[in-house]
Coordinates of C-alpha atoms in Angstrom, one line a residue:
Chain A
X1 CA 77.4 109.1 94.7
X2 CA 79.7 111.9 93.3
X3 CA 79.5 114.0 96.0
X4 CA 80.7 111.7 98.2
X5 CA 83.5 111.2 96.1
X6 CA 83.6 114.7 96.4
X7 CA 83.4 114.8 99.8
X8 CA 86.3 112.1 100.2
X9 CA 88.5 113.6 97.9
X10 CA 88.2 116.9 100.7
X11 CA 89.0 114.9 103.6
X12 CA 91.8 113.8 102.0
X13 CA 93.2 116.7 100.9
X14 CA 95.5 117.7 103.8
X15 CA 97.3 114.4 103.8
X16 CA 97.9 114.8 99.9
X17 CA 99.0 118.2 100.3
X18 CA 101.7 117.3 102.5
X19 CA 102.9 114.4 101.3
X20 CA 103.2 115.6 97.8
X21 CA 104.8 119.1 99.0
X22 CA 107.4 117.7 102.1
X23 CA 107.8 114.0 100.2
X24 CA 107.2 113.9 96.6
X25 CA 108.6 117.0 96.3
X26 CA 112.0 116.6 98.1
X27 CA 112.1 113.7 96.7
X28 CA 112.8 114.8 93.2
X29 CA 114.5 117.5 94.3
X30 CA 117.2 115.5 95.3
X31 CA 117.4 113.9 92.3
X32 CA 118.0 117.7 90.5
X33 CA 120.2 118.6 93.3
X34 CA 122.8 116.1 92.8
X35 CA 122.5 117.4 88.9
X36 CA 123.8 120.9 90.6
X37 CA 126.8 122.6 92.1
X38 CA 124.6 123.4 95.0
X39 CA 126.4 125.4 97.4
X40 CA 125.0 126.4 101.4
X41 CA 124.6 129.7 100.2
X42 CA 124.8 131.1 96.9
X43 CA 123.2 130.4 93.1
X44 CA 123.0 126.5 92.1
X45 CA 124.9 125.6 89.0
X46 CA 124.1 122.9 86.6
X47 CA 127.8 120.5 86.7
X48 CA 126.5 116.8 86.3
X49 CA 128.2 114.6 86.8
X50 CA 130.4 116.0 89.3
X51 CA 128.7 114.9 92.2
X52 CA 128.7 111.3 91.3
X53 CA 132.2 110.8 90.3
X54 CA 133.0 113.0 93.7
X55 CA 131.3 110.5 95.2
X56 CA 134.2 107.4 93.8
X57 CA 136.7 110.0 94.8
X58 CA 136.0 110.3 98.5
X59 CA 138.0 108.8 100.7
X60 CA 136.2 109.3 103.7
X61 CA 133.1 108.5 102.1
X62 CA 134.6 104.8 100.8
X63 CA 136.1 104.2 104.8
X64 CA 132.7 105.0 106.0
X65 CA 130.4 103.0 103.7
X66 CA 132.8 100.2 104.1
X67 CA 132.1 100.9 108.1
X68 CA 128.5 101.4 108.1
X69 CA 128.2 98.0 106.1
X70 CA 130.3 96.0 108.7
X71 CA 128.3 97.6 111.2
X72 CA 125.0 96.7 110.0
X73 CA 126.3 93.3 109.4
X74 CA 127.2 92.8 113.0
X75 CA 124.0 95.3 114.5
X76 CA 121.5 93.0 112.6
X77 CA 123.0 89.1 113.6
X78 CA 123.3 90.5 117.4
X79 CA 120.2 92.7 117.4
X80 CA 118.3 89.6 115.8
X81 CA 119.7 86.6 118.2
X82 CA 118.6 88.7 121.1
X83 CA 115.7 89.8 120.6
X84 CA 114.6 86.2 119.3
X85 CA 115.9 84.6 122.5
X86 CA 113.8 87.4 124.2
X87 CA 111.2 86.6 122.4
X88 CA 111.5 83.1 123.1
X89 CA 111.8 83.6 126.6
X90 CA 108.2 85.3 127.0
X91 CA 106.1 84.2 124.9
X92 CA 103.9 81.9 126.9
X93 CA 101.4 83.4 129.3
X94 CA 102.8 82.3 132.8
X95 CA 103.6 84.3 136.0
X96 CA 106.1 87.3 135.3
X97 CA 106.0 87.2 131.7
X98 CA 104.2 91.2 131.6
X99 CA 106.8 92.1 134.3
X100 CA 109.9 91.1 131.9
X101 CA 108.4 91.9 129.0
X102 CA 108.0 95.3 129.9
X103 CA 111.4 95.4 131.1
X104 CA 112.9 94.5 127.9
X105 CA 110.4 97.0 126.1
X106 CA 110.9 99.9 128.5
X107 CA 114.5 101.3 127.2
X108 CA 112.1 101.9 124.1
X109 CA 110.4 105.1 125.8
X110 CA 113.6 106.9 126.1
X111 CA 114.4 109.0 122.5
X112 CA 117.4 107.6 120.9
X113 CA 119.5 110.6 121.1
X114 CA 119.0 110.4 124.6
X115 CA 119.7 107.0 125.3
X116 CA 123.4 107.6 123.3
X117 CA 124.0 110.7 126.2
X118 CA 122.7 108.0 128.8
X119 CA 125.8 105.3 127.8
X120 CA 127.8 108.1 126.8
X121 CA 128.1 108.8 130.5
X122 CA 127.6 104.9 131.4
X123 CA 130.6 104.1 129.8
X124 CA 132.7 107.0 130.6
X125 CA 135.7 106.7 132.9
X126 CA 134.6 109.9 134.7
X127 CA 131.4 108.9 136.3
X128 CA 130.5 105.3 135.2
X129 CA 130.1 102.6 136.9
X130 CA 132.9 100.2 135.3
X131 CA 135.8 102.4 135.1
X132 CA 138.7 101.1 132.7
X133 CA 136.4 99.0 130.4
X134 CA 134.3 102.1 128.6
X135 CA 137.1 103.9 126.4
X136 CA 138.5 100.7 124.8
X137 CA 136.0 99.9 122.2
X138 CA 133.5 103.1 120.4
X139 CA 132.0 100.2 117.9
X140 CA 131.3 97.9 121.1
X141 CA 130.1 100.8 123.4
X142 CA 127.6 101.5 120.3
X143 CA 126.3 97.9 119.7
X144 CA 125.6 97.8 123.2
X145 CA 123.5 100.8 123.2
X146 CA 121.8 99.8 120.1
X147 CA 121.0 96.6 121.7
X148 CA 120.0 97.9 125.0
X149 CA 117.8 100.5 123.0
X150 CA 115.5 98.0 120.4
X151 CA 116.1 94.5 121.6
X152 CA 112.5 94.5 123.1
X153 CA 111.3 96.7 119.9
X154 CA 112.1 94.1 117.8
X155 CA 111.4 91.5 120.7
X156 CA 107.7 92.4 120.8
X157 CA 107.6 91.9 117.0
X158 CA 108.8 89.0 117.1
X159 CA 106.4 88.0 119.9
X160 CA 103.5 88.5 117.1
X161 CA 104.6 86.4 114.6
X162 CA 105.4 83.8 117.5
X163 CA 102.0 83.6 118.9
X164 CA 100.2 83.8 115.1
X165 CA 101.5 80.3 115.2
X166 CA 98.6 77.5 116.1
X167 CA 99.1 75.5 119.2
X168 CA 98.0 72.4 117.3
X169 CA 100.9 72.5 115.0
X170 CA 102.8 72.3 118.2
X171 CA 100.8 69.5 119.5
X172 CA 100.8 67.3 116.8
X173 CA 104.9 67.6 116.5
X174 CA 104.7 66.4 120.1
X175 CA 102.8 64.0 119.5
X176 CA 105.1 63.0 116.6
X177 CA 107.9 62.7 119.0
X178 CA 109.8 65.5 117.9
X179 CA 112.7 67.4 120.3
X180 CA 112.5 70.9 120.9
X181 CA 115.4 71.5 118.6
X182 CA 113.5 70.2 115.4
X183 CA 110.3 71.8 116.4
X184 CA 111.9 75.0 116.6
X185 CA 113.9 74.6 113.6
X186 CA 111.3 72.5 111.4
X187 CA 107.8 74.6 112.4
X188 CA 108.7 78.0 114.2
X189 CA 111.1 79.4 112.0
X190 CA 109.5 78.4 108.8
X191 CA 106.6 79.4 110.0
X192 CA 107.8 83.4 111.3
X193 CA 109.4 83.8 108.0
X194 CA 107.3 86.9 107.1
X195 CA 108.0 88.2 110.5
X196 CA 111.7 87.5 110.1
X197 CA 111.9 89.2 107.0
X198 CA 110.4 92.5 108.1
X199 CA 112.3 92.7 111.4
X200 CA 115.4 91.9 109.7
X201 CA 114.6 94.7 106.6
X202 CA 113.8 97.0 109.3
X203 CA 117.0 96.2 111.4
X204 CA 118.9 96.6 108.2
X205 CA 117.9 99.3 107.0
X206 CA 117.7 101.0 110.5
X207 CA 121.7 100.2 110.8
X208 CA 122.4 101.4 107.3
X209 CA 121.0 104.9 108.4
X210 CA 123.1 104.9 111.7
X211 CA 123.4 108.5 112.8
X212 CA 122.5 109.4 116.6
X213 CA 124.6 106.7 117.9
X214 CA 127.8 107.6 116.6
X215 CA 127.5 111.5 116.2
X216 CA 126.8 111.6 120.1
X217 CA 128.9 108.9 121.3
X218 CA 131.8 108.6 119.2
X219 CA 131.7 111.6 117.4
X220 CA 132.5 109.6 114.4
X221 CA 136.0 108.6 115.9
X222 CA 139.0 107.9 116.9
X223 CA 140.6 109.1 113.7
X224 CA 137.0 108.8 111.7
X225 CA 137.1 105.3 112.4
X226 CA 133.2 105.4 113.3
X227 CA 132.1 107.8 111.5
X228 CA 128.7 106.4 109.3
X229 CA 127.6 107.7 105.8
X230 CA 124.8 109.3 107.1
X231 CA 127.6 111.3 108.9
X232 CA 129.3 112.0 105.9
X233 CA 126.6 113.2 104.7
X234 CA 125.4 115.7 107.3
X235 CA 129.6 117.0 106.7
X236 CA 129.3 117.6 102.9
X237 CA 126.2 119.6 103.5
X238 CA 126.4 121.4 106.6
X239 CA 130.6 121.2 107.0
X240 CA 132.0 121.5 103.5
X241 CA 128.6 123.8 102.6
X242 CA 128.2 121.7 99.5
X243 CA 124.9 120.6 99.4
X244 CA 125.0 119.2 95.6
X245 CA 127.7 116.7 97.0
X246 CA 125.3 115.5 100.0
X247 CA 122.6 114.7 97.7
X248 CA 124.6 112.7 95.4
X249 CA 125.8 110.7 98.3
X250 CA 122.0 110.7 98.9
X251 CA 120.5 109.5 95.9
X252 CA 123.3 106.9 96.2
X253 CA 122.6 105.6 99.1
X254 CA 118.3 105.8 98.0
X255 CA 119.5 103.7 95.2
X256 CA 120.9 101.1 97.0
X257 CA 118.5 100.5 99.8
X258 CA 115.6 100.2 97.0
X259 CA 117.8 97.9 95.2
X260 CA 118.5 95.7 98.5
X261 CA 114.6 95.7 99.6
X262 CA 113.7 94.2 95.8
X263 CA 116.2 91.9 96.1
X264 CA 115.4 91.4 99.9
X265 CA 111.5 90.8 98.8
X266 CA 111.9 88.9 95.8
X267 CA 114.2 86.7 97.4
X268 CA 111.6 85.9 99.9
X269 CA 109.1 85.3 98.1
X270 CA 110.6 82.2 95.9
X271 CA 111.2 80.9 99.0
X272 CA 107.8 80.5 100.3
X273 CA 106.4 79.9 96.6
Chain B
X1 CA 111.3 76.8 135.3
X2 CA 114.0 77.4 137.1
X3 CA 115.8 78.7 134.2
X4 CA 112.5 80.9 133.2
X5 CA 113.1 82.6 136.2
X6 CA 116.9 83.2 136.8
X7 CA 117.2 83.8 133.1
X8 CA 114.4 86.2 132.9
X9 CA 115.8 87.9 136.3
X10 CA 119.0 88.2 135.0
X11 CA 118.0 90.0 131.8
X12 CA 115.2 92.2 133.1
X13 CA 117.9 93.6 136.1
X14 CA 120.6 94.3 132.9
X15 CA 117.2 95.9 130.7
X16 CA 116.7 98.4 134.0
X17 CA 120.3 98.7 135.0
X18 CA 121.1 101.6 132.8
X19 CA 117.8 103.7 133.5
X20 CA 118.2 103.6 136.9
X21 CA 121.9 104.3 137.1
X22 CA 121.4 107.6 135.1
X23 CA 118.6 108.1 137.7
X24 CA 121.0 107.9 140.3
X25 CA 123.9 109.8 138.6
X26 CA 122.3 112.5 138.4
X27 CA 121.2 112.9 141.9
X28 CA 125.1 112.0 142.8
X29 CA 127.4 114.8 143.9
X30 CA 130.4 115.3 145.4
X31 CA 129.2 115.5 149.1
X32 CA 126.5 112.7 148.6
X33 CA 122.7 113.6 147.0
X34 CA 121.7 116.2 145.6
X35 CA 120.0 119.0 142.8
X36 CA 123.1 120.6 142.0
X37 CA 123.7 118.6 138.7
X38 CA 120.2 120.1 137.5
X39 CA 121.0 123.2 138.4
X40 CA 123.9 123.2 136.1
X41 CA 121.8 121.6 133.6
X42 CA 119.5 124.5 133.6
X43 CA 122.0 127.4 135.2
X44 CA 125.6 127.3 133.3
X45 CA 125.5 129.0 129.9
X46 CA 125.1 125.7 127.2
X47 CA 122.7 123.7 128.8
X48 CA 119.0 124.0 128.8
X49 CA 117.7 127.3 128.9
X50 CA 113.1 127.3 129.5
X51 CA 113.4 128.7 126.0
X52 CA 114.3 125.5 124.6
X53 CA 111.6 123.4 126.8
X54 CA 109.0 126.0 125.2
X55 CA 110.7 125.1 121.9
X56 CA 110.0 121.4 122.3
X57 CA 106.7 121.9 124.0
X58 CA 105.3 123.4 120.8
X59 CA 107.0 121.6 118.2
X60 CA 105.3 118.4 120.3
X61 CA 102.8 119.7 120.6
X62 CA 102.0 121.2 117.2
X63 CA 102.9 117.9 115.8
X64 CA 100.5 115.9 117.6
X65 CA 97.8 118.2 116.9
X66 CA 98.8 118.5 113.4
X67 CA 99.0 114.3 113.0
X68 CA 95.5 113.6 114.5
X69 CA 93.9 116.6 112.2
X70 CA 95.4 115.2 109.1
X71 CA 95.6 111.7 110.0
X72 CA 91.8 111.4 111.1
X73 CA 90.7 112.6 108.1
X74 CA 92.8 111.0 105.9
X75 CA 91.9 108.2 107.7
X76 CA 88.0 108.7 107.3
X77 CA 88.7 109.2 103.9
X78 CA 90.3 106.1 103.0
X79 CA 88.6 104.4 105.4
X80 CA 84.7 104.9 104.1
X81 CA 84.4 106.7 100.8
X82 CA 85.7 106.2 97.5
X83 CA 87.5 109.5 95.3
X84 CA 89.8 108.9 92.3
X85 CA 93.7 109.1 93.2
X86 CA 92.7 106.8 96.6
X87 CA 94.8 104.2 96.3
X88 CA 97.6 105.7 94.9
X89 CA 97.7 108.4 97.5
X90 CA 98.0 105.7 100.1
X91 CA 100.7 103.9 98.3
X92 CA 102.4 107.2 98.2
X93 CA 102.1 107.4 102.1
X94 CA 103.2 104.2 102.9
X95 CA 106.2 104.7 100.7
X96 CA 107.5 107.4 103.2
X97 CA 108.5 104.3 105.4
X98 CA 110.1 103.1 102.5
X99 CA 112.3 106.3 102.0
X100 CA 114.6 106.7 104.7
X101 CA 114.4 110.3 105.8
X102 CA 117.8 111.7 106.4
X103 CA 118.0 111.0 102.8
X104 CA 115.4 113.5 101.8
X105 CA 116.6 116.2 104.5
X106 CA 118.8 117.9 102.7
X107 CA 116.2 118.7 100.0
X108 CA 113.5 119.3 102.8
X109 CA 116.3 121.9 103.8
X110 CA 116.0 123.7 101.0
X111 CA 112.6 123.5 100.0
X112 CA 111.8 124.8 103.7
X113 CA 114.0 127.8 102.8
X114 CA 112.2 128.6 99.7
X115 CA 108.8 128.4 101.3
X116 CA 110.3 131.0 104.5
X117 CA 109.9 128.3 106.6
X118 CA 114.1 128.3 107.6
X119 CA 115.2 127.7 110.7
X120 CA 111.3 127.6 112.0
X121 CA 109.5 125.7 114.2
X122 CA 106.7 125.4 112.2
X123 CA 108.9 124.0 109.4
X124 CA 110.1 121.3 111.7
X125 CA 106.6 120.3 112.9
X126 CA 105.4 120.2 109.3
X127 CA 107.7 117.7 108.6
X128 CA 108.0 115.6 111.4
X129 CA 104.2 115.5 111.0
X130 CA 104.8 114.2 107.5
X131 CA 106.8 111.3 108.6
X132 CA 104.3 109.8 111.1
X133 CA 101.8 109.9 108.7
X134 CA 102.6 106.5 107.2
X135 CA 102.0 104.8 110.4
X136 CA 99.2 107.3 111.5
X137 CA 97.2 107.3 108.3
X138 CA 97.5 103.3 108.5
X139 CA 96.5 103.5 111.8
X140 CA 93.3 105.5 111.5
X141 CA 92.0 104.0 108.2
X142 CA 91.6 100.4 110.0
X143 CA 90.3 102.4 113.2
X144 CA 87.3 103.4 111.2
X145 CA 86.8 100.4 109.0
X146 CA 86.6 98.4 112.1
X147 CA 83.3 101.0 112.7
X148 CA 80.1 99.1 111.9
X149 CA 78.6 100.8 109.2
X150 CA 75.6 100.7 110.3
X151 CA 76.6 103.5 113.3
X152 CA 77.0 106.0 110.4
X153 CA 74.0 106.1 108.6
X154 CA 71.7 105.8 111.2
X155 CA 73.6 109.0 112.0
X156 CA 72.8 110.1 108.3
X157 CA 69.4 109.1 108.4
X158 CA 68.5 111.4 111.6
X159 CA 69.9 114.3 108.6
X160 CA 73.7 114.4 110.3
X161 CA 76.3 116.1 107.2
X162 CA 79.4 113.7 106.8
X163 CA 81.4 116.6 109.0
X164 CA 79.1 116.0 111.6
X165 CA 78.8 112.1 112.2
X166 CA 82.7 112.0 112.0
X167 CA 82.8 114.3 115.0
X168 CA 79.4 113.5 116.8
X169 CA 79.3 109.2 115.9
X170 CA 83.1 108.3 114.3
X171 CA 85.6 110.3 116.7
X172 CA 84.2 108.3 119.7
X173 CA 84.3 105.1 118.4
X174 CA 87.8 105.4 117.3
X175 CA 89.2 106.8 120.2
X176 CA 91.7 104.1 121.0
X177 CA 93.5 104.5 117.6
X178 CA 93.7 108.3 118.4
X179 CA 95.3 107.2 121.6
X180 CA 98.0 105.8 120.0
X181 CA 98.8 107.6 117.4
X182 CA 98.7 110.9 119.8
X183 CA 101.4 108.5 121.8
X184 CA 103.4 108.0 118.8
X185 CA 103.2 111.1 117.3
X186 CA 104.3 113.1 121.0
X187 CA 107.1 110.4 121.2
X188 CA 108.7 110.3 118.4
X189 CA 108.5 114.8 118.1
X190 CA 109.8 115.0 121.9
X191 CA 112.7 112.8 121.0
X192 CA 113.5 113.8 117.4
X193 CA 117.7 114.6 116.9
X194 CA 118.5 114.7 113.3
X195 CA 115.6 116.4 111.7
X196 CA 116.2 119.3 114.5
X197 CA 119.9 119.5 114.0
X198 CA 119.5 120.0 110.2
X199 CA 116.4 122.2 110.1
X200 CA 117.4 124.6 113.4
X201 CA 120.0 126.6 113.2
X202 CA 119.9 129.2 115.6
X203 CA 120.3 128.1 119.8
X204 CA 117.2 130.3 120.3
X205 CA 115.2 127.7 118.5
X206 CA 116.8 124.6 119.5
X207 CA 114.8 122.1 121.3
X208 CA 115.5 120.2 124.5
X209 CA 117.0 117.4 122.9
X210 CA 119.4 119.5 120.8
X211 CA 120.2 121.6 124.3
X212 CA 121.7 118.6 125.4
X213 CA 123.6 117.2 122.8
X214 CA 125.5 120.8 122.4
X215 CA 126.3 120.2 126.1
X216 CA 128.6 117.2 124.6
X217 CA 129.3 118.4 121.2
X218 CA 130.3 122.0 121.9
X219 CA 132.4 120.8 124.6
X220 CA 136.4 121.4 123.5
X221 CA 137.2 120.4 127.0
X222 CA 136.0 118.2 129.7
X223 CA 131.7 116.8 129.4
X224 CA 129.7 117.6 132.7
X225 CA 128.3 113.7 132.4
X226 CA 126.5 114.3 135.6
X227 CA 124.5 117.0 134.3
X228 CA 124.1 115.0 130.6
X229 CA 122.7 112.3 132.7
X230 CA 120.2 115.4 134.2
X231 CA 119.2 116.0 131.1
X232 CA 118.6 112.6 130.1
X233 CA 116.5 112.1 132.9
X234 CA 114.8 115.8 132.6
X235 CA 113.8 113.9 128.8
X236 CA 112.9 110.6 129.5
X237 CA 110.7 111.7 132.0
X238 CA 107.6 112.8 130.5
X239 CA 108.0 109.3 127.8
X240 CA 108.5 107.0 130.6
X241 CA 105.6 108.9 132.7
X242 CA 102.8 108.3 129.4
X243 CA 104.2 105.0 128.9
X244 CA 103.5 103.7 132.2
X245 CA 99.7 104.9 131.7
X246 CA 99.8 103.5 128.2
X247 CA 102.1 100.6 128.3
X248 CA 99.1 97.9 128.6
X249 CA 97.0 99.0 126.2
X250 CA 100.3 99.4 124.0
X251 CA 101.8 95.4 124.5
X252 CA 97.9 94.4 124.0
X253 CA 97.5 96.7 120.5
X254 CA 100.7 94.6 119.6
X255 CA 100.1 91.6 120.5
X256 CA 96.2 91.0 120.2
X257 CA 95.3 88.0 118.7
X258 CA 97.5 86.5 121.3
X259 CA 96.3 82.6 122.3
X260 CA 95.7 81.7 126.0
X261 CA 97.3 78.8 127.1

């Protein structure tokens, strides 16, 4: 019996390798980086806590995180009504239903970063297809996209939690006399709540890490009025060559999303107690 | 019913609008249909050059390979025996999904420097590799629980070493969960942005994907959008091509369980 634990332990040794040397390790290395005056190039220097009171200072960084949250407040109630009704829309077994639902999935195959050069032409006013409509809004041309691009992601999902739900339920709320309306809102939704909750954390969480969309379609503007805190983030490091500042922003950001999935979960969970 | 269909119509034609219009944009020229936009795509200075498709080819390719290796083992491992550190080393893996990545890139930048691994394709595949494994490992571990045990040691019986009935008895029987995770893994590599544009920093190693984007970003003037949409297509190309082979056995993956009715 030891030597299979042995023998376990082996064939587990590649996986550990790499997650402790390109996850664990990064991971505290963040931490110590934002400790540092870190420049591109050049020696490290202990400074804390520069970096974190750099990071009340920034303007850019304040418009942008006050951006990014308006953004992920508006991604996730659009991204989540559609690709419910979607889901809605397909998930009985009836004639069509694998033609649309591969439709709506399909935008899925295309990378992201190419799917923000597909609408950046789209919507241009040099070849697209509705001239005069595509330069007036780079928030709604990006919500569009993002739409387009994980609707049926999040659709399919969503179609898993739907049909975990028994038919009887349904039945017997028929049978009870009860209009689609209440059914939906007394037995499906209460019902999908796990579902819900992990497409919405994922939506969230996706939007709060919004990079590829804006970089290549708005390039963070007009007048940085799009520009993300991932953005800001690639700038401190890679722009201002001050890589101490970027993991600041970093462990900032780590902190909050791990604060807002507790919450999230615990949050959740008294509700189904 | 009615409104199934018209509804459904309606939605699927505005889901397929945009692929086919880049389709068809970047066959359009001035004089009617043509190649010209991919030769410009591939020709003028700052688009794709073959070195960046060899670029993308291997850091796909290396991260596929490099997935299935780790993840099948990792995966037998968790799967059928028992070592001390198991379960934490699985918690540990899930929790890459918890840790958004383009936090930890900036770090990853570093550390990659340290280890000579700058501005290297191997660098990149190593950790692109890293974040499928959450999925991958996940993946692979119910794959070979859903063996029945009984396959493997009849296999050990007959005097088979572990090495051999996971290549000889397990690999077969969890082919479909290989299947995927190859998908995934080629997928999510062939399409990666931000972990190329922080980790690559000479043109000589960008990838595709990268190619492209400069055609936009390092514009100062006016965009060729008809050969952007070239490239796009030139991408999506290869994705949409597995999809359509995979795309049944995908839905079904995700949706087994489903009722009939």
């Amino acid at each position: 019996m030891r030597r299979r634990a042995v023998t376990g332990a082996l064939y587990a040794t590649p996986a550990a390798v790499l997650v402790g040397l390109f996850f664990v390790v990064p991971l505290l290395l963040v931490g110590w980086m934002s400790l540092n005056r870190w420049p591109l190039l050049g020696k490290p220097r202990f400074n804390a806590p520069a970096n974190y009171t750099g990071v009340v200072d920034n303007a850019l960084l304040t418009s942008a995180a006050w951006f990014t949250v308006q953004y992920t407040v508006l991604i996730t109630v659009l991204l989540f009504v559609v690709a419910f009704g979607l889901a809605l829309l397909v998930q009985n077994r009836r004639k069509g239903v694998g033609f649309f639902r591969t439709a709506f999935f399909l935008p899925m195959a295309v990378g992201f970063a190419s799917a923000s050069l597909l609408f950046l032409g789209l919507l241009s006013e040099e070849i697209g297809p509705f001239p005069g409509t595509g330069d007036s809004s780079a928030l709604g041309s990006a919500v569009l996209l993002v739409l387009w691009r994980f609707a049926g992601f999040n659709m399919l999902i969503l179609l898993t939690g739907l049909q975990a739900i028994p038919l009887d339920v349904y039945e017997a709320a028929r049978i009870d006399g009860a209009t689609r309306w209440q059914t939906f809102r007394r037995i499906t939704v209460p019902m999908m709540r796990p579902t819900i909750a992990l497409v919405l954390t994922m939506m969230t969480t996706g939007s709060l890490l919004a990079f590829d969309q804006f970089w290549i379609l708005t390039r963070g503007g007009p007048d940085n009025s799009t520009t993300s805190l991932v953005m800001v983030i690639y700038r401190e490091a890679f722009i201002r060559l001050d890589l101490g500042s970027a993991a600041g922003i970093s462990v900032v950001l780590l902190v909050l999303l791990a604060v807002f999935s507790t919450v999230q979960l615990a949050v959740l969970r008294r509700r189904s107690a | 019913m009615r409104t199934y269909w018209f509804t459904g119509t309606a939605l699927a034609i505005l889901f397929l609008f945009p692929l086919l219009w880049s389709g068809w944009a970047s066959v359009r020229t001035d004089t009617g249909f043509g190649t010209e936009n991919y030769v410009r795509l591939f020709t003028s200075g700052n688009g794709i050059q073959p070195v960046h498709v060899l670029n993308s080819v291997l850091v796909s390719t290396m991260t596929v390979a490099g997935t299935l290796v780790v993840s099948t083992f990792a995966g037998y491992a968790f799967g059928r025996f028992r070592f001390p550190g198991r379960d934490l080393l699985f918690l540990l893996t899930l929790a890459i999904l918890m840790v958004p990545y383009a936090t930890i890139l900036i770090a990853l930048y570093v550390l990659l420097g340290w280890l000579g691994l700058e501005d290297s394709l191997i660098g990149l595949s190593l950790v692109l590799i890293v974040f499928q494994l959450p999925f991958s490992v996940f993946m692979m571990r119910n794959s070979f629980e859903a063996v029945p045990i009984e396959l493997e040691e009849s296999a050990r019986v007959d005097g088979c070493t572990s090495f051999g009935t996971l290549v000889r008895i397990m690999l077969p029987a969890v082919r479909p969960g290989l299947v995927t995770v190859g998908l995934f893994a080629f997928l999510a590599s062939w399409s990666e942005f931000f972990a190329p544009l922080i980790l690559l920093n000479s043109t000589d190693k960008f990838t595709t994907v990268l190619a492209v984007v400069n055609m936009r970003t390092a514009s100062h003037g006016s965009i060729d959008y008809a050969a952007l949409e070239a490239g796009v297509v030139f991408m999506a190309a290869p994705c949409l091509v597995l999809f359509a082979f995979m795309q049944r056995s995908y839905v079904r993956g995700f949706t087994s369980g489903a009722l009939k009715g």
